[in-house]
Amino acid sequence: MNKQELINTSKKLVGDNRGLLAMDESNPTCNKRFAALGIPQTIDYRRSYREMIITTPGLGECITGVILYDETLRQSKKDGTPFIKAITDLGIIPGVKVDAGAKDMAGHRGEKITEGLDGLRDRLREYFQMGARFAKWRAVIAIGDGIPSRACIDANSHALARYAALCQEEGFVPIVEPEVLMDGDHSLGKCFEVTEEVLVTVFSQLYRQDVIFEGLILKPNMVLPGKTCPEQESVNTIADATVECLLRAVPAAVPGIAFLSGGQSGELASARLNAMNVRFKSRLPWALSFSFARAIQQPAMEIWHGEEANVAEAQQKLYYWASCNVAARKGELAF
Ligand code: 13P
């Protein structure tokens, strides 16, 4: 492991006002999003969709790194250029999702544990040869009646730290993603309490397993009320709660925090990120950035709709949402 290289890569990923684009939907997730729009769910359509994204004019002005799924990492543009080469030529760092998905946790109804540690070292070595330099692992924590359990938080945090240690050993910056889900009618306060407990546990495991904080990126949820909670707080209240929670749990040595969007609309995800940067940017130890999938891609996918004729318009939409988040990083977003 070259510690300085890890630190350099993580600084590049969060170092200026650009951010990350998550385009690593697994085949089942990508197919589900295609099906909802009536787009055929085939390998060719998934390839064309990803080509539309990475050939978006100006993408490199907004994005430092893209997260890919195994299938996409091995695909090429219509003209034969491998996606990884096309991405790297734009000055964008290719990353890869390496978890094998969140599965039902034995003995814990309603809770999930993320799998994928077996064989991970060998997979990382292959991805490194192919040119990937950072990785992602997502754990999901649900809020509900009697959940999350300590067991679920502990098991997922332990797995995240094992993944992160393997990544760093193999020269990858790990994106550490513990996602507290928005599903449910829980309050903002409940989300704060659970998110804090999860993050404290994750960092304790990362510390215990000798992960270098300076060479990782945290990808958390924002602190939000549940989707069906009757009380939906203002953008500023959510920005304040999120930053307060992160300040309590995330070591200052971490270079950057890149939020997931988690089902928020593009408008809200950007507005909340913007509010955090307006109110706190100058006094935070870490950069506050984005690693959105849906909040950047969804409107573009709807326009694209599987049709070659719609590519240019879809790309304009993708660029628009990516650039909104660059503005949000600067605290200069105006809708
Ligand atoms: P969303 O921004 O759509 O939540 O996706 C982020 C992500 O990478 C989930 O793992």
Tab-separated table of C-alpha atoms and ligand atoms in Angstrom:
chain	number	residue	atom	x	y	z
A	1	MET	CA	0.000	0.000	0.000
A	2	ASN	CA	1.227	3.494	-0.822
A	3	LYS	CA	-0.289	5.751	1.819
A	4	GLN	CA	0.591	8.981	0.023
A	5	GLU	CA	-1.079	7.797	-3.172
A	6	LEU	CA	-4.265	6.964	-1.279
A	7	ILE	CA	-4.252	10.417	0.262
A	8	ASN	CA	-3.619	12.031	-3.135
A	9	THR	CA	-6.483	10.099	-4.741
A	10	SER	CA	-8.919	10.965	-1.981
A	11	LYS	CA	-7.917	14.628	-2.204
A	12	LYS	CA	-8.504	14.560	-5.967
A	13	LEU	CA	-11.942	13.017	-5.477
A	14	VAL	CA	-13.133	15.759	-3.104
A	15	GLY	CA	-10.493	18.449	-3.527
A	16	ASP	CA	-12.145	21.095	-5.703
A	17	ASN	CA	-15.801	21.941	-6.193
A	18	ARG	CA	-16.581	18.920	-8.342
A	19	GLY	CA	-18.058	15.703	-6.958
A	20	LEU	CA	-18.777	12.051	-7.620
A	21	LEU	CA	-21.351	10.508	-9.905
A	22	ALA	CA	-22.719	7.156	-8.769
A	23	MET	CA	-23.677	5.161	-11.874
A	24	ASP	CA	-23.095	1.768	-10.295
A	25	GLU	CA	-26.645	0.464	-10.114
A	26	SER	CA	-26.510	-3.328	-10.057
A	27	ASN	CA	-28.313	-5.030	-12.959
A	28	PRO	CA	-31.467	-5.679	-10.882
A	29	THR	CA	-31.581	-2.033	-9.693
A	30	CYS	CA	-30.888	-0.617	-13.161
A	31	ASN	CA	-33.519	-2.935	-14.656
A	32	LYS	CA	-36.051	-1.834	-12.044
A	33	ARG	CA	-35.494	1.829	-12.983
A	34	PHE	CA	-35.704	1.011	-16.699
A	35	ALA	CA	-38.878	-1.061	-16.187
A	36	ALA	CA	-40.585	1.834	-14.393
A	37	LEU	CA	-40.082	3.922	-17.568
A	38	GLY	CA	-40.823	1.133	-20.067
A	39	ILE	CA	-37.176	0.893	-21.230
A	40	PRO	CA	-36.110	-2.649	-22.269
A	41	GLN	CA	-34.007	-4.297	-19.551
A	42	THR	CA	-31.126	-5.740	-21.589
A	43	ILE	CA	-27.352	-5.581	-21.459
A	44	ASP	CA	-27.367	-3.462	-24.655
A	45	TYR	CA	-29.727	-0.860	-23.234
A	46	ARG	CA	-27.700	-0.689	-20.019
A	47	ARG	CA	-24.538	-0.169	-22.113
A	48	SER	CA	-26.142	2.546	-24.271
A	49	TYR	CA	-27.430	4.312	-21.175
A	50	ARG	CA	-24.010	4.357	-19.562
A	51	GLU	CA	-22.421	5.563	-22.817
A	52	MET	CA	-24.920	8.428	-22.887
A	53	ILE	CA	-23.797	9.409	-19.364
A	54	ILE	CA	-20.045	9.278	-19.841
A	55	THR	CA	-20.109	11.115	-23.182
A	56	THR	CA	-22.059	14.040	-21.718
A	57	PRO	CA	-20.330	17.217	-22.920
A	58	GLY	CA	-18.706	19.026	-19.993
A	59	LEU	CA	-18.997	16.082	-17.582
A	60	GLY	CA	-15.395	16.516	-16.449
A	61	GLU	CA	-16.144	20.111	-15.342
A	62	CYS	CA	-18.475	18.730	-12.685
A	63	ILE	CA	-17.285	15.224	-11.837
A	64	THR	CA	-13.991	13.974	-10.338
A	65	GLY	CA	-14.900	10.285	-10.142
A	66	VAL	CA	-17.577	7.916	-11.412
A	67	ILE	CA	-18.617	4.738	-9.625
A	68	LEU	CA	-19.253	1.842	-12.009
A	69	TYR	CA	-20.800	-1.607	-11.697
A	70	ASP	CA	-18.795	-4.688	-12.730
A	71	GLU	CA	-20.724	-5.085	-15.995
A	72	THR	CA	-20.156	-1.441	-16.994
A	73	LEU	CA	-16.463	-1.535	-16.114
A	74	ARG	CA	-15.988	-4.196	-18.782
A	75	GLN	CA	-18.007	-2.425	-21.500
A	76	SER	CA	-16.963	-0.127	-24.343
A	77	LYS	CA	-18.395	2.733	-26.352
A	78	LYS	CA	-19.991	1.977	-29.717
A	79	ASP	CA	-16.714	2.990	-31.386
A	80	GLY	CA	-14.853	0.313	-29.392
A	81	THR	CA	-13.181	2.599	-26.801
A	82	PRO	CA	-13.328	0.907	-23.393
A	83	PHE	CA	-15.430	2.923	-20.940
A	84	ILE	CA	-12.517	3.025	-18.478
A	85	LYS	CA	-10.270	4.629	-21.091
A	86	ALA	CA	-12.945	7.121	-22.113
A	87	ILE	CA	-13.465	8.105	-18.470
A	88	THR	CA	-9.763	8.354	-17.650
A	89	ASP	CA	-9.155	10.457	-20.799
A	90	LEU	CA	-11.617	13.011	-19.404
A	91	GLY	CA	-9.522	13.322	-16.228
A	92	ILE	CA	-12.196	11.468	-14.257
A	93	ILE	CA	-11.136	8.688	-11.852
A	94	PRO	CA	-12.939	5.369	-12.369
A	95	GLY	CA	-14.333	3.684	-9.266
A	96	VAL	CA	-16.187	0.421	-8.729
A	97	LYS	CA	-18.946	-0.909	-6.518
A	98	VAL	CA	-17.532	-4.040	-4.878
A	99	ASP	CA	-20.220	-5.108	-2.427
A	100	ALA	CA	-22.493	-7.979	-3.430
A	101	GLY	CA	-25.671	-6.350	-2.145
A	102	ALA	CA	-27.613	-6.072	1.096
A	103	LYS	CA	-29.185	-9.417	2.074
A	104	ASP	CA	-31.687	-10.323	4.800
A	105	MET	CA	-29.845	-10.564	8.119
A	106	ALA	CA	-30.361	-13.905	9.814
A	107	GLY	CA	-32.524	-13.674	12.919
A	108	HIS	CA	-33.238	-9.965	12.368
A	109	ARG	CA	-36.496	-9.422	10.540
A	110	GLY	CA	-36.527	-6.205	8.511
A	111	GLU	CA	-32.757	-5.717	8.664
A	112	LYS	CA	-30.010	-6.262	6.083
A	113	ILE	CA	-26.355	-7.170	6.109
A	114	THR	CA	-24.157	-6.359	3.121
A	115	GLU	CA	-22.267	-9.292	1.608
A	116	GLY	CA	-19.192	-9.449	-0.628
A	117	LEU	CA	-16.047	-9.893	1.485
A	118	ASP	CA	-15.244	-13.407	0.254
A	119	GLY	CA	-12.773	-13.184	-2.637
A	120	LEU	CA	-12.679	-9.386	-2.429
A	121	ARG	CA	-8.868	-9.126	-2.455
A	122	ASP	CA	-8.696	-10.973	-5.797
A	123	ARG	CA	-11.490	-8.893	-7.313
A	124	LEU	CA	-9.765	-5.685	-6.210
A	125	ARG	CA	-6.526	-6.814	-7.846
A	126	GLU	CA	-8.318	-7.365	-11.141
A	127	TYR	CA	-10.091	-3.997	-10.928
A	128	PHE	CA	-6.797	-2.253	-10.160
A	129	GLN	CA	-5.233	-3.790	-13.299
A	130	MET	CA	-8.209	-2.492	-15.254
A	131	GLY	CA	-7.608	1.065	-13.960
A	132	ALA	CA	-10.063	1.573	-11.081
A	133	ARG	CA	-8.645	3.549	-8.153
A	134	PHE	CA	-11.501	3.808	-5.704
A	135	ALA	CA	-14.299	1.527	-4.552
A	136	LYS	CA	-17.704	1.615	-2.893
A	137	TRP	CA	-19.503	-0.566	-0.344
A	138	ARG	CA	-23.022	0.293	0.807
A	139	ALA	CA	-24.561	-0.840	4.077
A	140	VAL	CA	-28.241	-0.135	4.723
A	141	ILE	CA	-29.797	0.598	8.081
A	142	ALA	CA	-33.590	0.746	8.324
A	143	ILE	CA	-35.494	2.650	10.998
A	144	GLY	CA	-38.688	1.001	12.256
A	145	ASP	CA	-40.352	-0.707	15.152
A	146	GLY	CA	-37.468	-1.855	17.370
A	147	ILE	CA	-34.901	-1.405	14.616
A	148	PRO	CA	-32.078	-0.842	13.949
A	149	SER	CA	-30.698	-3.405	16.370
A	150	ARG	CA	-27.210	-3.116	17.842
A	151	ALA	CA	-26.416	-6.380	16.064
A	152	CYS	CA	-27.247	-4.921	12.651
A	153	ILE	CA	-25.220	-1.752	13.241
A	154	ASP	CA	-22.249	-3.730	14.600
A	155	ALA	CA	-22.227	-6.348	11.825
A	156	ASN	CA	-22.500	-3.780	9.030
A	157	SER	CA	-19.841	-1.521	10.561
A	158	HIS	CA	-17.472	-4.456	10.970
A	159	ALA	CA	-17.969	-5.448	7.305
A	160	LEU	CA	-17.474	-1.844	6.123
A	161	ALA	CA	-14.160	-1.686	8.007
A	162	ARG	CA	-12.984	-5.043	6.648
A	163	TYR	CA	-13.804	-3.842	3.132
A	164	ALA	CA	-12.041	-0.506	3.714
A	165	ALA	CA	-8.885	-2.186	5.046
A	166	LEU	CA	-8.733	-4.505	2.021
A	167	CYS	CA	-9.247	-1.571	-0.345
A	168	GLN	CA	-6.403	0.430	1.135
A	169	GLU	CA	-4.090	-2.582	1.120
A	170	GLU	CA	-4.757	-2.944	-2.623
A	171	GLY	CA	-4.345	0.767	-3.418
A	172	PHE	CA	-8.026	1.799	-3.521
A	173	VAL	CA	-9.637	4.709	-1.722
A	174	PRO	CA	-12.687	3.167	-0.031
A	175	ILE	CA	-15.975	5.017	-0.154
A	176	VAL	CA	-17.547	4.010	3.132
A	177	GLU	CA	-21.325	4.177	2.737
A	178	PRO	CA	-23.542	3.473	5.735
A	179	GLU	CA	-27.004	4.560	4.548
A	180	VAL	CA	-29.735	5.180	7.101
A	181	LEU	CA	-32.844	4.845	4.941
A	182	MET	CA	-35.521	7.517	4.501
A	183	ASP	CA	-38.354	4.948	4.449
A	184	GLY	CA	-40.860	5.355	7.264
A	185	ASP	CA	-42.562	8.051	9.298
A	186	HIS	CA	-39.784	8.593	11.841
A	187	SER	CA	-38.822	12.109	12.902
A	188	LEU	CA	-35.705	14.119	12.064
A	189	GLY	CA	-34.592	13.570	15.667
A	190	LYS	CA	-34.810	9.799	15.302
A	191	CYS	CA	-32.747	9.895	12.106
A	192	PHE	CA	-30.171	12.056	13.925
A	193	GLU	CA	-29.930	9.595	16.810
A	194	VAL	CA	-29.561	6.535	14.540
A	195	THR	CA	-27.144	8.225	12.120
A	196	GLU	CA	-24.934	9.354	15.002
A	197	GLU	CA	-24.845	5.880	16.511
A	198	VAL	CA	-24.080	4.285	13.141
A	199	LEU	CA	-21.278	6.733	12.302
A	200	VAL	CA	-19.662	6.452	15.739
A	201	THR	CA	-19.708	2.650	15.397
A	202	VAL	CA	-18.365	2.727	11.832
A	203	PHE	CA	-15.437	4.974	12.784
A	204	SER	CA	-14.666	2.890	15.846
A	205	GLN	CA	-14.426	-0.206	13.609
A	206	LEU	CA	-12.369	1.656	11.003
A	207	TYR	CA	-9.984	2.708	13.775
A	208	ARG	CA	-9.808	-0.779	15.257
A	209	GLN	CA	-8.987	-2.271	11.860
A	210	ASP	CA	-6.216	0.286	11.151
A	211	VAL	CA	-7.912	2.013	8.248
A	212	ILE	CA	-6.218	5.311	7.342
A	213	PHE	CA	-8.821	8.036	7.849
A	214	GLU	CA	-6.947	10.421	5.523
A	215	GLY	CA	-7.352	7.933	2.663
A	216	LEU	CA	-11.095	7.271	2.736
A	217	ILE	CA	-14.282	9.108	1.837
A	218	LEU	CA	-17.453	8.871	3.884
A	219	LYS	CA	-20.728	8.612	1.953
A	220	PRO	CA	-23.546	9.116	4.451
A	221	ASN	CA	-27.215	9.988	4.308
A	222	MET	CA	-28.299	13.493	5.188
A	223	VAL	CA	-30.160	13.716	8.506
A	224	LEU	CA	-33.804	13.800	7.361
A	225	PRO	CA	-37.274	13.019	8.637
A	226	GLY	CA	-38.752	9.786	7.193
A	227	LYS	CA	-40.468	10.123	3.805
A	228	THR	CA	-43.926	9.745	5.339
A	229	CYS	CA	-43.262	11.776	8.504
A	230	PRO	CA	-45.958	14.487	8.678
A	231	GLU	CA	-43.396	17.064	9.807
A	232	GLN	CA	-40.971	17.866	6.964
A	233	GLU	CA	-38.426	20.404	8.214
A	234	SER	CA	-36.957	23.302	6.244
A	235	VAL	CA	-33.805	23.095	4.147
A	236	ASN	CA	-31.844	25.055	6.773
A	237	THR	CA	-33.026	22.883	9.678
A	238	ILE	CA	-31.914	19.775	7.794
A	239	ALA	CA	-28.573	21.351	6.908
A	240	ASP	CA	-27.979	22.263	10.561
A	241	ALA	CA	-28.963	18.816	11.882
A	242	THR	CA	-26.802	17.021	9.322
A	243	VAL	CA	-23.692	19.081	10.052
A	244	GLU	CA	-24.225	18.853	13.824
A	245	CYS	CA	-24.472	15.070	13.586
A	246	LEU	CA	-21.377	14.767	11.384
A	247	LEU	CA	-19.351	17.039	13.671
A	248	ARG	CA	-20.108	14.719	16.579
A	249	ALA	CA	-19.118	11.519	14.778
A	250	VAL	CA	-16.664	12.048	11.903
A	251	PRO	CA	-12.946	12.541	12.666
A	252	ALA	CA	-11.345	15.707	11.283
A	253	ALA	CA	-8.702	13.579	9.526
A	254	VAL	CA	-11.285	12.404	6.962
A	255	PRO	CA	-10.767	14.521	3.809
A	256	GLY	CA	-14.291	14.505	2.494
A	257	ILE	CA	-17.914	13.610	2.990
A	258	ALA	CA	-19.868	12.907	-0.203
A	259	PHE	CA	-23.582	12.511	0.422
A	260	LEU	CA	-25.874	9.969	-1.230
A	261	SER	CA	-29.242	11.327	-2.366
A	262	GLY	CA	-31.256	8.370	-1.070
A	263	GLY	CA	-34.527	9.161	-2.846
A	264	GLN	CA	-34.603	12.938	-2.284
A	265	SER	CA	-35.549	14.940	-5.373
A	266	GLY	CA	-32.719	16.574	-7.281
A	267	GLU	CA	-33.924	19.992	-6.099
A	268	LEU	CA	-33.942	19.092	-2.410
A	269	ALA	CA	-30.653	17.171	-2.433
A	270	SER	CA	-28.874	20.118	-4.091
A	271	ALA	CA	-30.595	22.769	-1.975
A	272	ARG	CA	-29.694	20.974	1.255
A	273	LEU	CA	-26.059	20.488	0.207
A	274	ASN	CA	-25.957	24.148	-0.771
A	275	ALA	CA	-27.349	25.254	2.600
A	276	MET	CA	-24.706	23.221	4.452
A	277	ASN	CA	-21.943	24.872	2.446
A	278	VAL	CA	-23.442	28.376	2.787
A	279	ARG	CA	-23.759	28.039	6.547
A	280	PHE	CA	-20.690	25.986	7.504
A	281	LYS	CA	-18.144	25.549	4.696
A	282	SER	CA	-15.501	27.914	6.067
A	283	ARG	CA	-15.394	26.200	9.475
A	284	LEU	CA	-15.574	22.487	8.702
A	285	PRO	CA	-12.572	20.129	8.759
A	286	TRP	CA	-13.788	18.104	5.765
A	287	ALA	CA	-15.179	18.971	2.325
A	288	LEU	CA	-18.938	18.516	1.929
A	289	SER	CA	-19.528	17.038	-1.506
A	290	PHE	CA	-21.928	14.803	-3.410
A	291	SER	CA	-21.959	11.241	-4.703
A	292	PHE	CA	-25.486	11.204	-6.088
A	293	ALA	CA	-27.059	8.663	-8.393
A	294	ARG	CA	-30.782	9.395	-8.682
A	295	ALA	CA	-30.534	13.134	-7.874
A	296	ILE	CA	-28.285	13.594	-10.928
A	297	GLN	CA	-29.420	10.829	-13.286
A	298	GLN	CA	-33.175	10.419	-12.909
A	299	PRO	CA	-34.425	13.335	-15.066
A	300	ALA	CA	-31.885	12.427	-17.771
A	301	MET	CA	-32.984	8.785	-17.766
A	302	GLU	CA	-36.600	9.885	-18.209
A	303	ILE	CA	-35.687	11.998	-21.256
A	304	TRP	CA	-33.360	9.361	-22.771
A	305	HIS	CA	-36.018	6.644	-22.577
A	306	GLY	CA	-33.868	4.186	-24.498
A	307	GLU	CA	-33.916	6.281	-27.717
A	308	GLU	CA	-30.785	7.371	-29.550
A	309	ALA	CA	-32.636	10.470	-30.763
A	310	ASN	CA	-32.984	11.721	-27.174
A	311	VAL	CA	-29.311	11.435	-26.205
A	312	ALA	CA	-28.324	15.092	-26.651
A	313	GLU	CA	-31.297	16.385	-24.658
A	314	ALA	CA	-30.741	13.817	-21.897
A	315	GLN	CA	-27.086	14.819	-21.686
A	316	GLN	CA	-28.030	18.485	-21.297
A	317	LYS	CA	-30.247	17.514	-18.366
A	318	LEU	CA	-27.515	15.393	-16.787
A	319	TYR	CA	-25.036	18.255	-17.134
A	320	TYR	CA	-27.567	20.655	-15.624
A	321	TRP	CA	-28.007	18.576	-12.454
A	322	ALA	CA	-24.311	17.840	-12.135
A	323	SER	CA	-23.534	21.559	-12.426
A	324	CYS	CA	-26.210	22.449	-9.838
A	325	ASN	CA	-24.269	20.336	-7.373
A	326	VAL	CA	-20.987	22.044	-8.221
A	327	ALA	CA	-22.778	25.307	-7.379
A	328	ALA	CA	-24.092	23.691	-4.173
A	329	ARG	CA	-20.552	22.785	-3.146
A	330	LYS	CA	-19.626	26.449	-3.464
A	331	GLY	CA	-22.758	27.564	-1.647
A	332	GLU	CA	-23.785	29.443	-4.801
A	333	LEU	CA	-26.829	27.491	-5.945
A	334	ALA	CA	-29.756	29.571	-7.165
A	335	PHE	CA	-32.775	27.760	-8.607
B	1	13P	P1	-28.629	7.690	-4.626
B	1	13P	O1	-27.967	9.026	-4.729
B	1	13P	O2	-29.638	7.424	-5.699
B	1	13P	O3	-29.125	7.397	-3.234
B	1	13P	O4	-27.497	6.611	-4.892
B	1	13P	C1	-26.291	6.750	-4.265
B	1	13P	C2	-25.657	5.437	-4.179
B	1	13P	O5	-24.589	5.238	-4.705
B	1	13P	C3	-26.347	4.385	-3.434
B	1	13P	O6	-25.446	3.358	-3.141
